[in-house]
Tab-separated table of C-alpha atoms and ligand atoms in Angstrom:
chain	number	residue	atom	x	y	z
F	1	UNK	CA	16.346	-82.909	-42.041
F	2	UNK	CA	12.583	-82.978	-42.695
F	3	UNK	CA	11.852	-84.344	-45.865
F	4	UNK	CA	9.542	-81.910	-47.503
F	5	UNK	CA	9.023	-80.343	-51.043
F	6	UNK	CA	11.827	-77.922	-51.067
F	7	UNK	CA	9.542	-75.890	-53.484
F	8	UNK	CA	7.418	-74.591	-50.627
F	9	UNK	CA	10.185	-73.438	-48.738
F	10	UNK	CA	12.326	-71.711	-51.562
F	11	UNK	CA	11.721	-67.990	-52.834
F	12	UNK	CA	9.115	-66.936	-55.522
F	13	UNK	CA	10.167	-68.122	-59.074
F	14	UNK	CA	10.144	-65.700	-61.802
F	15	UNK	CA	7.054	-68.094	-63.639
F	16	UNK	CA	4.846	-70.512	-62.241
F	17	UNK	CA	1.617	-72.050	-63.267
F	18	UNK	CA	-1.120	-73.754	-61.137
F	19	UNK	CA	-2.657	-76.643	-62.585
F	20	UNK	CA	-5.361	-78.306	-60.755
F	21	UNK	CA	-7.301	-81.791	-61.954
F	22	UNK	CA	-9.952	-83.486	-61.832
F	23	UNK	CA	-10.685	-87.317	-62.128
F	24	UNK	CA	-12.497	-88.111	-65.602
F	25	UNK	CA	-15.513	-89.716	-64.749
F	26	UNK	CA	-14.777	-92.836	-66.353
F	27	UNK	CA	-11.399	-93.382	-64.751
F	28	UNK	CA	-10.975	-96.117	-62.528
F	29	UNK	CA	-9.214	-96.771	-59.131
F	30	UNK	CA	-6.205	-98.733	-61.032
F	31	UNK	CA	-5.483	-96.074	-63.919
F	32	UNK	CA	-6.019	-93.576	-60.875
F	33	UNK	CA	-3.222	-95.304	-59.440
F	34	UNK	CA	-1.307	-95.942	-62.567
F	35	UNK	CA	-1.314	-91.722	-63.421
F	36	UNK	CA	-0.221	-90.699	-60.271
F	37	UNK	CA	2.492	-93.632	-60.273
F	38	UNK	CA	3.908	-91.546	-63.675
F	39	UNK	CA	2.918	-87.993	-62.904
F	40	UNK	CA	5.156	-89.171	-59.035
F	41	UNK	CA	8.095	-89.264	-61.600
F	42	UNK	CA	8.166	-86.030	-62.653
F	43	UNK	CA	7.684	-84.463	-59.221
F	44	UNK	CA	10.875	-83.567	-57.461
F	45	UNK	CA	9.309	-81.419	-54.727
F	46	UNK	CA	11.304	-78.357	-56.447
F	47	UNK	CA	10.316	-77.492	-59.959
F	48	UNK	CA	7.597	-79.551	-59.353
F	49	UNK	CA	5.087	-79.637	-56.104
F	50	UNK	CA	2.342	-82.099	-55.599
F	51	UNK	CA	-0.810	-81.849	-53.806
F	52	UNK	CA	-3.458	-84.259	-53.283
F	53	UNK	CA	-7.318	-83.497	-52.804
F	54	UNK	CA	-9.602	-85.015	-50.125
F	55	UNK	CA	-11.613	-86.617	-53.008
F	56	UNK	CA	-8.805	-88.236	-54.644
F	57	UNK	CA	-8.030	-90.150	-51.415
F	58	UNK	CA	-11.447	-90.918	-51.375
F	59	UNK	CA	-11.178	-92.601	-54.134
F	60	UNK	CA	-8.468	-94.447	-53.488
F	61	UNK	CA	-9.786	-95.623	-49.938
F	62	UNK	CA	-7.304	-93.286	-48.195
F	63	UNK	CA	-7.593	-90.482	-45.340
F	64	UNK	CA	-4.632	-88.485	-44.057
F	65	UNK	CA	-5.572	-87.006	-41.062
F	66	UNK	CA	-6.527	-82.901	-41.412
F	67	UNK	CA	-7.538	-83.025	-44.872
F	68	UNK	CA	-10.956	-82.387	-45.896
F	69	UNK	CA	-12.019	-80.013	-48.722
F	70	UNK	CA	-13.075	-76.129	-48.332
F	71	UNK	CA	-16.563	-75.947	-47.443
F	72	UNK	CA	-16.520	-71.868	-46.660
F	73	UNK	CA	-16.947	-70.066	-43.941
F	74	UNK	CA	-20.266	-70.159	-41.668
F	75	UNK	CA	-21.270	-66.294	-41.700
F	76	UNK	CA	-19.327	-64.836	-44.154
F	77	UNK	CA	-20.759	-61.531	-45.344
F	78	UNK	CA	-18.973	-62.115	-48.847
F	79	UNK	CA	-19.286	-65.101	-51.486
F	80	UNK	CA	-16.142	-67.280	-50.653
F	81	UNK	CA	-16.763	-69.843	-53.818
F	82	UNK	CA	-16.045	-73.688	-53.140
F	83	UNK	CA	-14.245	-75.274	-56.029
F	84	UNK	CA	-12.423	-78.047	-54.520
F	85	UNK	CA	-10.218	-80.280	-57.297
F	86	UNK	CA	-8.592	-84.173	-56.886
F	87	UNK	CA	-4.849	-82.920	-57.756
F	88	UNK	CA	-2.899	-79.630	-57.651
F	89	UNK	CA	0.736	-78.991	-59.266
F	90	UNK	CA	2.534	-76.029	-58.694
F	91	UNK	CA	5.187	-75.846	-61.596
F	92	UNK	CA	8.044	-73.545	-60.806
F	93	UNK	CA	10.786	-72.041	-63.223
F	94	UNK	CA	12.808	-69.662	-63.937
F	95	UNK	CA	12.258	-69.628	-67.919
F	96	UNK	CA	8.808	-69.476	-69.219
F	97	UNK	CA	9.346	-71.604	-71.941
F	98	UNK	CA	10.302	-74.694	-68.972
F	99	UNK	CA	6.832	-74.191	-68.061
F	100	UNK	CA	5.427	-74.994	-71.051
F	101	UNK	CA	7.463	-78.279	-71.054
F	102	UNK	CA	6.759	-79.194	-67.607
F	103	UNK	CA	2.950	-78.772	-68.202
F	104	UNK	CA	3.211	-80.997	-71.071
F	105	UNK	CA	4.581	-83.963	-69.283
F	106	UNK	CA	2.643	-83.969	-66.781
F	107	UNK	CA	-0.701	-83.918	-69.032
F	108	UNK	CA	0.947	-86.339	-70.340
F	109	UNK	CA	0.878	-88.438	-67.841
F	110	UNK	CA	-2.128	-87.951	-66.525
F	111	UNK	CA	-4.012	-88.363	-69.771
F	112	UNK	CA	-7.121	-90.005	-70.236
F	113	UNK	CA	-7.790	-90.180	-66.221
F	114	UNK	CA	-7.388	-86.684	-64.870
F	115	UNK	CA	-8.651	-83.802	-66.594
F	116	UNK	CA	-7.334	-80.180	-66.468
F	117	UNK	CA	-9.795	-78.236	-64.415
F	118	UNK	CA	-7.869	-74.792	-63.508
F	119	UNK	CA	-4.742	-73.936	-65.476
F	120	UNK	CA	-3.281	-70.182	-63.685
F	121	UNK	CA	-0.201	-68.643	-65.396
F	122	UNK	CA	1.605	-66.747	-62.582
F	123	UNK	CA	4.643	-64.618	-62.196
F	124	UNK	CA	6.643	-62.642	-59.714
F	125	UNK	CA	5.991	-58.817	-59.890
F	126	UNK	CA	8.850	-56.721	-59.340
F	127	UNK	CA	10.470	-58.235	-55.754
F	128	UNK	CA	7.025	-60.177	-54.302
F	129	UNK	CA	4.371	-57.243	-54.788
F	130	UNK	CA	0.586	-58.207	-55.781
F	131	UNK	CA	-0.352	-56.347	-58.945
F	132	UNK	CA	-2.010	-53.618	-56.789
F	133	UNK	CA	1.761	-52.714	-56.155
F	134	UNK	CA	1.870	-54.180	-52.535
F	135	UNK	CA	4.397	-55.817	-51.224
F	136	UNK	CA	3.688	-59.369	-50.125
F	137	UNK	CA	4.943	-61.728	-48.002
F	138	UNK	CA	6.742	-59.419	-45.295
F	139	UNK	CA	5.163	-61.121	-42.204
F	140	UNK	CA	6.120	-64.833	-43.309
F	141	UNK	CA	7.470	-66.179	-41.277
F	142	UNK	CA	11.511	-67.221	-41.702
F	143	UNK	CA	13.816	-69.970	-40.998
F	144	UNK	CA	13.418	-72.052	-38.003
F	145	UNK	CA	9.754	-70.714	-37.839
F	146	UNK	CA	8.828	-71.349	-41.565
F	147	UNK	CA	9.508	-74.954	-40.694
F	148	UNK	CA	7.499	-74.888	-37.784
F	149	UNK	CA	4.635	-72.765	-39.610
F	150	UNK	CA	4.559	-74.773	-42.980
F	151	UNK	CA	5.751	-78.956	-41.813
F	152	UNK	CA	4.164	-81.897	-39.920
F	153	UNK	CA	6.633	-82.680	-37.719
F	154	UNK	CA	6.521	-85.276	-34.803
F	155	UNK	CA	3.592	-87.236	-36.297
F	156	UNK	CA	5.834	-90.187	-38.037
F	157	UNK	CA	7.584	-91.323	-41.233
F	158	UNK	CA	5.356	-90.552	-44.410
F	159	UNK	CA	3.847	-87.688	-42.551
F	160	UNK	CA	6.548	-85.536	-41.077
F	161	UNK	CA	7.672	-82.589	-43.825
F	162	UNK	CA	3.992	-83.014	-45.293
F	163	UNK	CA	1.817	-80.231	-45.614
F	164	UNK	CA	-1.949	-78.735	-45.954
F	165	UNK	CA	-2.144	-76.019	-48.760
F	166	UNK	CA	-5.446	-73.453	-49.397
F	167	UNK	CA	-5.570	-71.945	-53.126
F	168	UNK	CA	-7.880	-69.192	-53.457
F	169	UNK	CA	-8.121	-67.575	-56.860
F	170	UNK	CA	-8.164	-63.481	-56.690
F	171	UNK	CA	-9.626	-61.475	-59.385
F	172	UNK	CA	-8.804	-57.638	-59.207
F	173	UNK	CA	-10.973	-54.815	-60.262
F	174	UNK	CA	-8.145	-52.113	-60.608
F	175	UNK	CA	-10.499	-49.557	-61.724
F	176	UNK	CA	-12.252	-49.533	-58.413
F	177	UNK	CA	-8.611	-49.585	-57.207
F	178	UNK	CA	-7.318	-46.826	-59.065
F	179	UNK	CA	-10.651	-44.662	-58.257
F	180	UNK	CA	-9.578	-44.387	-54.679
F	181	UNK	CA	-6.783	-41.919	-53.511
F	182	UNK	CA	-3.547	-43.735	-52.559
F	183	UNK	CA	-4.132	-42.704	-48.559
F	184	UNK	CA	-7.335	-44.702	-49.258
F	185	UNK	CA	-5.208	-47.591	-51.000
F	186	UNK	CA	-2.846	-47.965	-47.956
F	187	UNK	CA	-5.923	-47.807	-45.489
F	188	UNK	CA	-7.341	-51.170	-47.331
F	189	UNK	CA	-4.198	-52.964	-46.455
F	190	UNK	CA	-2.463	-51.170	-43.471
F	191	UNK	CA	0.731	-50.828	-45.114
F	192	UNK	CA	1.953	-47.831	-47.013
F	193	UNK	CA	2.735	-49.094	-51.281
F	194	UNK	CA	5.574	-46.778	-51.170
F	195	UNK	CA	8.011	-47.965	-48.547
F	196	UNK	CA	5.913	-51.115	-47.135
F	197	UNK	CA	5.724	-49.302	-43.385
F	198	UNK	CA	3.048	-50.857	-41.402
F	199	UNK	CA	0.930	-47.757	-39.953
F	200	UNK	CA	-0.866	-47.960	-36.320
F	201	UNK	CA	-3.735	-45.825	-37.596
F	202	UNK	CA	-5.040	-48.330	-40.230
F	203	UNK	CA	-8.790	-48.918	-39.976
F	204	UNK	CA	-9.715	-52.621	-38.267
F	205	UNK	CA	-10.780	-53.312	-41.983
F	206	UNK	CA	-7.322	-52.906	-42.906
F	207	UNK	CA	-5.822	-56.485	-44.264
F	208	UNK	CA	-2.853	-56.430	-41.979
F	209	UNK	CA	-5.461	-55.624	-39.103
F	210	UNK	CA	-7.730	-58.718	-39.794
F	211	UNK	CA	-5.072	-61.128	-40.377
F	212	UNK	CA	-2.445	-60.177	-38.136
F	213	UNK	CA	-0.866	-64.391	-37.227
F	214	UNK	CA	-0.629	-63.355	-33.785
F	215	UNK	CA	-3.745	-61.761	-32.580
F	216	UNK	CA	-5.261	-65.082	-32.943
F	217	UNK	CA	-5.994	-67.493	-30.094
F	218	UNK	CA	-4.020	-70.335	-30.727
F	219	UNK	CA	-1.703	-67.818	-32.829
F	220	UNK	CA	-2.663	-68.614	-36.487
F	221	UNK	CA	1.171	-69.035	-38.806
F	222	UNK	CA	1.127	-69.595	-42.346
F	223	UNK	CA	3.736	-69.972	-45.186
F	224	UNK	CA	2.620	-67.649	-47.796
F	225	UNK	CA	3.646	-68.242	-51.286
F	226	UNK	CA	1.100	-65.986	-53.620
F	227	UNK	CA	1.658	-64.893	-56.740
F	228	UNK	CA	0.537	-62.197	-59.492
F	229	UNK	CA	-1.362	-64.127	-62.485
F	230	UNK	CA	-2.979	-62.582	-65.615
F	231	UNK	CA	-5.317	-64.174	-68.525
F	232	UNK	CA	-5.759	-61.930	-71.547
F	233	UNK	CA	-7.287	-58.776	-69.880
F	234	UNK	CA	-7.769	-60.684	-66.706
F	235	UNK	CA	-5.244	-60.514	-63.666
F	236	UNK	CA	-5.101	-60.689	-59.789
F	237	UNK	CA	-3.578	-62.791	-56.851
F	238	UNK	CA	-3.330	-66.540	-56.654
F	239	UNK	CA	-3.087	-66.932	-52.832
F	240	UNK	CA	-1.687	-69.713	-51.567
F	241	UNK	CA	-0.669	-70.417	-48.039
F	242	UNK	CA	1.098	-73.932	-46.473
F	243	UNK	CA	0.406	-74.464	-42.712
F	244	UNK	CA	0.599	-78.100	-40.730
F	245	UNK	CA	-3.003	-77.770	-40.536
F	246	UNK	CA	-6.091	-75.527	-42.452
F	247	UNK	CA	-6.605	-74.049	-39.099
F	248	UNK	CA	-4.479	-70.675	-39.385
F	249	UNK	CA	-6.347	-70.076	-43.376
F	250	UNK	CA	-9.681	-70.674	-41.773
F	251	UNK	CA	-9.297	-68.225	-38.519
F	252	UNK	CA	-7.563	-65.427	-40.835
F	253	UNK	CA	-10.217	-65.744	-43.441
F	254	UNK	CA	-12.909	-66.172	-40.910
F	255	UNK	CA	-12.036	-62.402	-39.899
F	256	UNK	CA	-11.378	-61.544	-43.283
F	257	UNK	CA	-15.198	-61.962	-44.583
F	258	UNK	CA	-16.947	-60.540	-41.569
F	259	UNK	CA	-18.221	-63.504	-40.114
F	260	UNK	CA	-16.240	-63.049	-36.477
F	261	UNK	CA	-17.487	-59.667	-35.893
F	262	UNK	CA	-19.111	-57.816	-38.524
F	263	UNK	CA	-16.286	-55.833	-40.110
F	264	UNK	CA	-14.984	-57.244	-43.782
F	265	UNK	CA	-11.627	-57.172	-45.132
F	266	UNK	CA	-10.888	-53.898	-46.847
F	267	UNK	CA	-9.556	-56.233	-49.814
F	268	UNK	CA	-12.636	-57.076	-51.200
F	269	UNK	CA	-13.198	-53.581	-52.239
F	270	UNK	CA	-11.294	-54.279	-55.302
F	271	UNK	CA	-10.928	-57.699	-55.752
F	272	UNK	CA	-12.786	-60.908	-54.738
F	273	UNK	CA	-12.366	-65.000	-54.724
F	274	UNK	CA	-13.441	-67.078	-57.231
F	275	UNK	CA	-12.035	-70.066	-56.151
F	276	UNK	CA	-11.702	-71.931	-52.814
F	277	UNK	CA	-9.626	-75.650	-53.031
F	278	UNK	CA	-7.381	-77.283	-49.929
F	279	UNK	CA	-4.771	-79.802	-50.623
F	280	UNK	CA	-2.062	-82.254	-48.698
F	281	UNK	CA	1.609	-81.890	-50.180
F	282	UNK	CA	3.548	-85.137	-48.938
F	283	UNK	CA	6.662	-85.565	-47.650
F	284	UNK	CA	9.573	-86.738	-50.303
F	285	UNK	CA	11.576	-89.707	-50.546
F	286	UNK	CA	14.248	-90.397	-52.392
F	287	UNK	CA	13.966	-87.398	-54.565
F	288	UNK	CA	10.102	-88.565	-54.902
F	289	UNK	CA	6.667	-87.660	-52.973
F	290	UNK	CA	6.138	-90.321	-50.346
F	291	UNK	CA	3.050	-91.650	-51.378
F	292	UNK	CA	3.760	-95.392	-49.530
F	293	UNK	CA	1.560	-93.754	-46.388
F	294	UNK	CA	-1.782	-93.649	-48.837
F	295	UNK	CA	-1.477	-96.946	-49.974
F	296	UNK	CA	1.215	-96.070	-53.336
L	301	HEM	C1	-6.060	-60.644	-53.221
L	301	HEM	C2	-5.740	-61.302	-52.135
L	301	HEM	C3	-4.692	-60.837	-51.168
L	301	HEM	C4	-3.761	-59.854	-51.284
L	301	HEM	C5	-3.525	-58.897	-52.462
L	301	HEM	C6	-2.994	-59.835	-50.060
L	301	HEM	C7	-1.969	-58.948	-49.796
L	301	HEM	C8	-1.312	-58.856	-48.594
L	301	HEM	C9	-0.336	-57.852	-48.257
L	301	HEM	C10	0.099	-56.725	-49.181
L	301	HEM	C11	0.093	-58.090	-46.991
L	301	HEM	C12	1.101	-57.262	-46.183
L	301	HEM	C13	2.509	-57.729	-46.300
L	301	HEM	C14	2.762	-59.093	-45.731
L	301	HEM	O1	2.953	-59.276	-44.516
L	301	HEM	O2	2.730	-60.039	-46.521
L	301	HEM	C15	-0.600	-59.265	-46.530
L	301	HEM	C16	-0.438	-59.830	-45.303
L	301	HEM	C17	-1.059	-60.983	-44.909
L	301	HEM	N1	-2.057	-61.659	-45.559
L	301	HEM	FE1	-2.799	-61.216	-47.365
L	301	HEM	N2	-3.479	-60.814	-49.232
L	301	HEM	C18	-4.514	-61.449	-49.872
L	301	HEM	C19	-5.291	-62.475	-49.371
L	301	HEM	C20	-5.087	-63.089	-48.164
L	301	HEM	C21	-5.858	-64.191	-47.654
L	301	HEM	C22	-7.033	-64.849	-48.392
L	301	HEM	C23	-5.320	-64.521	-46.439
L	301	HEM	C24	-5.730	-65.616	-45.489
L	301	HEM	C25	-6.962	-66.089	-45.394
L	301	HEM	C26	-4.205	-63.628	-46.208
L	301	HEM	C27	-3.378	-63.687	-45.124
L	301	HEM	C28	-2.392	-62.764	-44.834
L	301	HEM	C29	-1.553	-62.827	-43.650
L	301	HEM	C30	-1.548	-63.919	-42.599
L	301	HEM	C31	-0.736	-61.690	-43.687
L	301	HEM	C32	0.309	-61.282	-42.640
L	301	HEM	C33	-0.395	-60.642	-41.460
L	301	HEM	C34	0.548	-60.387	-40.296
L	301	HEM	O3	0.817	-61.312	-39.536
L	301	HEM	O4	0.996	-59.237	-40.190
L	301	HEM	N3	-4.101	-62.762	-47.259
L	301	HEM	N4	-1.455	-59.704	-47.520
């Protein structure tokens, strides 16, 4: 059994929030070490997943192979912003009011070293759809092949069931949605809202078109795990895909923006990314992220 954050494999939960940090410029390397010794506590891989930022390992004099941070996309015809962070937590729970709780404690114990930098309440929308009413997460891939898609496996104890995450932050504009006919809705993805049917006619704009996992040369898998958020009058899509590398993000959103040939996504007609972050999940042990490979 590949010990990774069962979290990542595991449906949508009905709330979630997205809390990324940053180190406080004052912090040190041994109250570095110190916060993520407590915050390691409260992460059970489950209601709690960890990721780790190329410039917290930095810091700490560590490198895991594969992780840098996002730097963009040479080319692209749209602004992809760069906000990379030291520490992501993906807090997962049934009941809202858990959430609140579990974002507590782990302040908590991060206080006075890590600072909150992006804080994303998130939620599942009716069974998986983005708030533009699409479904989401059909082509994942299942099983046997979610393993394969989302795990390290075969490169030795402390990395094995580890994984590389990309976050980008979506903000809608649903009037521009809601000015176009719903024919011109389902041409922007490729799928038809009303029954999810994948059409052959869809323009190569279409989203399903540009990112399709195996039209791509090596074939390009991720493990999607997105999810609706909202702020006050605010809302969108806080994509977030787990693959053994960043390879498979970087190809898909490489033909996404129009850098491969010219042609961008038909998504960014009503909505756009304002952030752009990469993180490595580790393995667990004993009910607790490995950390014993970066030094921990
Ligand atoms: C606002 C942002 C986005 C929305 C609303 C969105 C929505 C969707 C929807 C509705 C589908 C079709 C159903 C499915 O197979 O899941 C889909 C497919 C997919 N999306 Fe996105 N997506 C977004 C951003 C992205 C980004 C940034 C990437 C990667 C860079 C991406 C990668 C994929 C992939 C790989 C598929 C499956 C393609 C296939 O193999 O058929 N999506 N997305």
């Amino acid at each position: 059994m590949l010990p990774f954050q069962a979290g990542i494999l595991q449906a949508l939960p009905q709330h979630a929030s997205f809390l990324s940090f940053s180190v406080k410029p004052i912090a040190d390397k041994d109250s570095v070490i110190k916060a993520l010794q407590a915050l390691s506590t409260l992460v059970d891989g489950e209601r709690v997943v960890l990721g780790l930022g190329a410039s917290l390992l930095q810091l700490l004099g560590q490198q895991i192979a594969g992780l840098h941070d996002f730097s963009g996309i040479p080319g692209s015809l749209v602004p992809l912003p760069v906000t990379p962070a030291a520490l992501w937590c993906w807090c997962r729970e049934s009941e809202r009011g858990e959430l609140v709780h579990q974002g507590r404690r782990i302040r908590q114990a991060l206080a006075g070293v890590f600072q909150v930098q992006q804080a994303v309440d998130a939620f599942k929308y009716a069974s998986g759809r983005d708030l533009s009413g699409y479904e989401d997460g059909t082509e994942n891939p299942e099983a046997e092949a979610a393993l394969t898609a989302a795990f390290v496996q075969g490169q030795g104890a402390g990395l094995d069931g580890g994984s590389y995450v990309a976050i980008q932050h979506w903000l809608h504009d649903f009037e521009s949605l809601e000015a176009m006919s719903g024919a011109q809705q389902d041409d922007l993805i490729g799928r038809h809202k009303s029954d999810n049917e994948e059409f052959d006619e869809a323009p190569v704009s279409a989203h399903v078109k540009r990112t399709a996992q195996e039209s791509f040369t090596p074939e390009a898998f991720v493990l999607r795990r997105s999810m609706p958020w909202s702020e006050q009058s605010k809302a969108g899509f806080h994509f977030v895909a787990f693959a053994t590398s960043f390879y498979a993000f970087e190809a898909q959103l490489r033909r996404m923006c129009g850098a491969e040939d010219g042609i961008v996504d038909g998504l960014f007609s009503f909505t756009k990314p304002v952030s752009g972050a990469y993180f490595w999940c580790p393995a667990m042990r004993e009910g607790r992220p490995d950390l014993a490979v970066i030094g921990l």
